[in-house]
GROMACS .gro file of C-alpha atoms in nm:
model
  247
    1MET     CA    1   2.954  -0.416   0.301
    2GLY     CA    2   3.222  -0.148   0.268
    3VAL     CA    3   3.537  -0.175   0.059
    4LEU     CA    4   3.842  -0.291   0.257
    5LYS     CA    5   4.131  -0.046   0.292
    6GLN     CA    6   4.410  -0.106   0.041
    7LEU     CA    7   4.754  -0.207   0.163
    8SER     CA    8   5.039   0.034   0.100
    9ASN     CA    9   5.299  -0.043  -0.163
   10ASP     CA   10   5.572  -0.041   0.105
   11LEU     CA   11   5.396  -0.318   0.296
   12LYS     CA   12   5.348  -0.523  -0.021
   13THR     CA   13   5.716  -0.479  -0.107
   14LYS     CA   14   5.817  -0.600   0.240
   15ILE     CA   15   5.597  -0.909   0.199
   16VAL     CA   16   5.757  -0.991  -0.137
   17HIS     CA   17   6.106  -0.932   0.005
   18ARG     CA   18   6.045  -1.160   0.303
   19HIS     CA   19   5.899  -1.426   0.075
   20GLY     CA   20   6.213  -1.408  -0.137
   21LEU     CA   21   6.417  -1.477   0.177
   22GLY     CA   22   6.230  -1.805   0.223
   23GLU     CA   23   5.942  -1.719   0.459
   24GLY     CA   24   5.615  -1.900   0.395
   25TYR     CA   25   5.267  -1.757   0.357
   26ARG     CA   26   5.153  -1.845   0.709
   27LYS     CA   27   5.461  -1.695   0.874
   28LEU     CA   28   5.423  -1.379   0.668
   29SER     CA   29   5.055  -1.351   0.763
   30GLN     CA   30   5.145  -1.373   1.134
   31ARG     CA   31   5.427  -1.122   1.098
   32PHE     CA   32   5.219  -0.856   0.918
   33GLN     CA   33   4.883  -0.954   1.077
   34LEU     CA   34   4.718  -1.029   0.745
   35SER     CA   35   4.518  -1.324   0.620
   36VAL     CA   36   4.704  -1.605   0.441
   37SER     CA   37   4.496  -1.549   0.125
   38THR     CA   38   4.595  -1.179   0.112
   39VAL     CA   39   4.965  -1.262   0.139
   40ARG     CA   40   4.930  -1.533  -0.124
   41ASN     CA   41   4.754  -1.297  -0.367
   42ILE     CA   42   5.025  -1.031  -0.327
   43VAL     CA   43   5.303  -1.281  -0.395
   44ARG     CA   44   5.118  -1.432  -0.692
   45LYS     CA   45   5.060  -1.089  -0.842
   46TRP     CA   46   5.431  -1.003  -0.806
   47LYS     CA   47   5.531  -1.332  -0.971
   48THR     CA   48   5.288  -1.275  -1.260
   49THR     CA   49   5.327  -0.902  -1.329
   50GLY     CA   50   5.661  -0.827  -1.160
   51THR     CA   51   5.510  -0.539  -0.960
   52VAL     CA   52   5.297  -0.476  -0.651
   53GLN     CA   53   5.143  -0.156  -0.788
   54VAL     CA   54   4.767  -0.145  -0.824
   55LYS     CA   55   4.669  -0.160  -1.189
   56ALA     CA   56   4.409   0.072  -1.341
   57ARG     CA   57   4.069  -0.084  -1.281
   58SER     CA   58   3.804  -0.127  -1.544
   59GLY     CA   59   3.490   0.085  -1.550
   60ARG     CA   60   3.423   0.454  -1.582
   61PRO     CA   61   3.529   0.689  -1.301
   62ARG     CA   62   3.265   0.841  -1.079
   63LYS     CA   63   3.120   1.164  -1.215
   64ILE     CA   64   3.025   1.292  -0.870
   65SER     CA   65   3.300   1.342  -0.613
   66ASN     CA   66   3.274   1.215  -0.255
   67LYS     CA   67   3.228   1.572  -0.130
   68GLN     CA   68   2.935   1.628  -0.365
   69LYS     CA   69   2.786   1.291  -0.271
   70ARG     CA   70   2.797   1.379   0.101
   71ARG     CA   71   2.632   1.714   0.030
   72MET     CA   72   2.356   1.548  -0.174
   73LEU     CA   73   2.286   1.293   0.100
   74ARG     CA   74   2.279   1.570   0.360
   75THR     CA   75   2.031   1.766   0.148
   76VAL     CA   76   1.800   1.466   0.109
   77ARG     CA   77   1.813   1.380   0.481
   78VAL     CA   78   1.727   1.739   0.576
   79ASN     CA   79   1.447   1.759   0.320
   80PRO     CA   80   1.317   1.415   0.206
   81GLN     CA   81   1.091   1.589  -0.049
   82THR     CA   82   1.397   1.684  -0.258
   83SER     CA   83   1.370   1.545  -0.611
   84THR     CA   84   1.647   1.427  -0.841
   85LYS     CA   85   1.579   1.729  -1.059
   86ASP     CA   86   1.650   1.962  -0.765
   87LEU     CA   87   1.979   1.781  -0.701
   88GLN     CA   88   2.065   1.811  -1.069
   89HIS     CA   89   2.010   2.187  -1.053
   90ASP     CA   90   2.232   2.210  -0.741
   91LEU     CA   91   2.514   2.033  -0.924
   92ALA     CA   92   2.462   2.249  -1.234
   93ALA     CA   93   2.500   2.559  -1.016
   94ASP     CA   94   2.850   2.434  -0.926
   95GLY     CA   95   2.935   2.390  -1.292
   96TYR     CA   96   2.871   2.015  -1.312
   97LYS     CA   97   2.620   1.886  -1.565
   98ARG     CA   98   2.474   1.553  -1.458
   99HIS     CA   99   2.167   1.372  -1.586
  100LEU     CA  100   1.896   1.231  -1.359
  101PRO     CA  101   2.010   0.864  -1.345
  102THR     CA  102   2.348   0.976  -1.206
  103THR     CA  103   2.188   1.157  -0.912
  104SER     CA  104   1.945   0.869  -0.857
  105ASN     CA  105   2.223   0.606  -0.849
  106THR     CA  106   2.423   0.810  -0.599
  107HIS     CA  107   2.174   0.754  -0.317
  108THR     CA  108   2.257   0.480  -0.068
  109PRO     CA  109   1.997   0.236   0.083
  110ASN     CA  110   1.994   0.443   0.400
  111SER     CA  111   1.884   0.762   0.225
  112THR     CA  112   1.508   0.803   0.241
  113MET     CA  113   1.399   0.970  -0.080
  114VAL     CA  114   1.021   0.983  -0.119
  115LYS     CA  115   0.825   0.896  -0.429
  116THR     CA  116   0.779   1.180  -0.675
  117LYS     CA  117   0.441   1.353  -0.690
  118GLU     CA  118   0.190   1.208  -0.935
  119LEU     CA  119   0.065   1.415  -1.225
  120SER     CA  120  -0.285   1.549  -1.195
  121GLU     CA  121  -0.562   1.402  -1.408
  122ASP     CA  122  -0.597   1.732  -1.595
  123THR     CA  123  -0.230   1.717  -1.698
  124ARG     CA  124  -0.272   1.359  -1.819
  125ASN     CA  125  -0.579   1.448  -2.021
  126ARG     CA  126  -0.392   1.741  -2.172
  127ILE     CA  127  -0.108   1.507  -2.274
  128VAL     CA  128  -0.360   1.281  -2.450
  129ASP     CA  129  -0.521   1.579  -2.625
  130LEU     CA  130  -0.185   1.704  -2.752
  131HIS     CA  131  -0.101   1.351  -2.872
  132GLN     CA  132  -0.430   1.333  -3.064
  133ALA     CA  133  -0.348   1.674  -3.211
  134GLY     CA  134  -0.041   1.518  -3.373
  135LYS     CA  135   0.238   1.633  -3.141
  136THR     CA  136   0.528   1.404  -3.061
  137GLU     CA  137   0.617   1.281  -2.713
  138SER     CA  138   0.927   1.501  -2.702
  139ALA     CA  139   0.731   1.813  -2.797
  140ILE     CA  140   0.464   1.736  -2.537
  141GLY     CA  141   0.728   1.680  -2.268
  142LYS     CA  142   0.898   2.014  -2.342
  143GLN     CA  143   0.569   2.202  -2.350
  144LEU     CA  144   0.441   2.062  -2.019
  145ASP     CA  145   0.784   2.018  -1.853
  146VAL     CA  146   0.734   1.643  -1.817
  147LYS     CA  147   0.981   1.367  -1.896
  148LYS     CA  148   0.943   1.197  -2.232
  149SER     CA  149   0.919   0.854  -2.067
  150THR     CA  150   0.629   0.977  -1.850
  151VAL     CA  151   0.447   1.116  -2.153
  152GLY     CA  152   0.494   0.786  -2.338
  153ALA     CA  153   0.367   0.584  -2.041
  154ILE     CA  154   0.052   0.797  -2.012
  155ILE     CA  155  -0.020   0.768  -2.385
  156ARG     CA  156   0.031   0.389  -2.382
  157LYS     CA  157  -0.197   0.358  -2.083
  158TRP     CA  158  -0.466   0.562  -2.257
  159LYS     CA  159  -0.438   0.349  -2.572
  160THR     CA  160  -0.471   0.028  -2.368
  161TYR     CA  161  -0.738   0.119  -2.111
  162LYS     CA  162  -0.898   0.429  -2.269
  163THR     CA  163  -0.852   0.618  -1.941
  164THR     CA  164  -0.590   0.828  -1.764
  165THR     CA  165  -0.712   0.770  -1.407
  166ASN     CA  166  -0.514   0.557  -1.165
  167LEU     CA  167  -0.595   0.187  -1.196
  168PRO     CA  168  -0.634  -0.032  -0.884
  169ARG     CA  169  -0.286  -0.109  -0.756
  170SER     CA  170  -0.164  -0.453  -0.653
  171GLY     CA  171  -0.127  -0.549  -0.289
  172ALA     CA  172  -0.367  -0.559   0.004
  173PRO     CA  173  -0.491  -0.222   0.136
  174ARG     CA  174  -0.388  -0.105   0.482
  175LYS     CA  175  -0.601  -0.262   0.753
  176ILE     CA  176  -0.542   0.025   0.994
  177SER     CA  177  -0.668   0.365   0.888
  178ALA     CA  178  -0.460   0.681   0.920
  179ARG     CA  179  -0.662   0.777   1.226
  180GLY     CA  180  -0.597   0.437   1.384
  181VAL     CA  181  -0.224   0.468   1.318
  182LYS     CA  182  -0.218   0.806   1.494
  183MET     CA  183  -0.410   0.659   1.789
  184ILE     CA  184  -0.177   0.365   1.852
  185THR     CA  185   0.132   0.580   1.792
  186ARG     CA  186   0.009   0.833   2.048
  187THR     CA  187  -0.066   0.552   2.294
  188VAL     CA  188   0.280   0.398   2.264
  189ARG     CA  189   0.461   0.733   2.294
  190LYS     CA  190   0.254   0.818   2.602
  191ASN     CA  191   0.311   0.478   2.764
  192PRO     CA  192   0.610   0.290   2.616
  193ARG     CA  193   0.521  -0.021   2.821
  194THR     CA  194   0.205  -0.074   2.617
  195THR     CA  195   0.209  -0.423   2.463
  196ARG     CA  196   0.102  -0.517   2.113
  197GLY     CA  197  -0.181  -0.722   2.262
  198ASP     CA  198  -0.317  -0.411   2.433
  199LEU     CA  199  -0.312  -0.224   2.101
  200VAL     CA  200  -0.492  -0.513   1.929
  201ASN     CA  201  -0.765  -0.495   2.194
  202ASP     CA  202  -0.791  -0.115   2.159
  203LEU     CA  203  -0.839  -0.141   1.782
  204GLN     CA  204  -1.083  -0.427   1.823
  205GLU     CA  205  -1.299  -0.209   2.048
  206ALA     CA  206  -1.287   0.057   1.773
  207GLY     CA  207  -1.412  -0.200   1.519
  208THR     CA  208  -1.081  -0.295   1.350
  209ASN     CA  209  -0.959  -0.655   1.375
  210VAL     CA  210  -0.583  -0.690   1.322
  211THR     CA  211  -0.306  -0.926   1.427
  212ILE     CA  212  -0.002  -0.860   1.640
  213ALA     CA  213   0.218  -0.877   1.328
  214THR     CA  214   0.016  -0.594   1.170
  215ILE     CA  215   0.067  -0.383   1.483
  216SER     CA  216   0.443  -0.450   1.471
  217ASN     CA  217   0.470  -0.352   1.103
  218THR     CA  218   0.267  -0.035   1.158
  219LEU     CA  219   0.476   0.080   1.454
  220ARG     CA  220   0.798  -0.001   1.266
  221ARG     CA  221   0.687   0.224   0.978
  222GLN     CA  222   0.637   0.501   1.235
  223GLY     CA  223   0.994   0.457   1.361
  224LEU     CA  224   0.894   0.274   1.682
  225ARG     CA  225   1.066  -0.053   1.765
  226SER     CA  226   1.003  -0.304   2.041
  227CYS     CA  227   1.242  -0.361   2.330
  228SER     CA  228   1.250  -0.560   2.652
  229ALA     CA  229   1.221  -0.379   2.984
  230ARG     CA  230   1.521  -0.400   3.213
  231ARG     CA  231   1.489  -0.661   3.484
  232VAL     CA  232   1.479  -0.516   3.837
  233PRO     CA  233   1.652  -0.742   4.094
  234LEU     CA  234   1.440  -0.863   4.383
  235LEU     CA  235   1.511  -0.739   4.736
  236LYS     CA  236   1.745  -0.955   4.939
  237PRO     CA  237   1.710  -1.014   5.315
  238VAL     CA  238   1.998  -0.772   5.375
  239HIS     CA  239   1.804  -0.496   5.198
  240ILE     CA  240   1.490  -0.571   5.398
  241GLN     CA  241   1.676  -0.557   5.731
  242ALA     CA  242   1.849  -0.233   5.633
  243ARG     CA  243   1.513  -0.079   5.540
  244LEU     CA  244   1.357  -0.187   5.874
  245LYS     CA  245   1.649  -0.040   6.068
  246PHE     CA  246   1.615   0.286   5.875
  247CYS     CA  247   1.246   0.311   5.973
   0.00000   0.00000   0.00000
């Protein structure tokens, strides 16, 4: 939900002036087309502080300007593979030094930034070897160009499980294979009137049993959404007679 536009000081002053002349909150709200609560808050603030000016708000100011934020979002939308480190370098080129959490917190829910690439098993094993050699996490991170937190996580994992390979992740695996996803996506794009039941039957013939809900979730991840076909009106007797006369 976006932030509402602030009222001008002139409008607030007019509200306070009219209230001083005896007009009530409801009449003022109708006159200036504002809610009663907004008018009441303005008058209460004037009575308490003696001013309608907006006071300095708490919290630190934004380090990244709106122009830079728009440019960052545009960069990520054009190339979803862009990492926070790349954005940090772009800002540094303009003379702004920002750390990674700042660029990460700038993204909105609509911006689709992909997960960063996992480290190879050789790199993880090398981190463990350097740790056993007596090097600190900071020194290992600088040598291999890896964040200190990542180095620490790999070392803790090795100490706990005695391995650096990926452990089984939580959650059920995908029921539809990548090949099956391509097949149903191609079918829907070729014939948009294909129903989810038809896709269930197609996958069942290929040896994959899924539900309609699974089909819906898979198509939604591919950017395809369901819709209802437009109803075509039936022919009326007038249309039939006109067609017969034309023939």
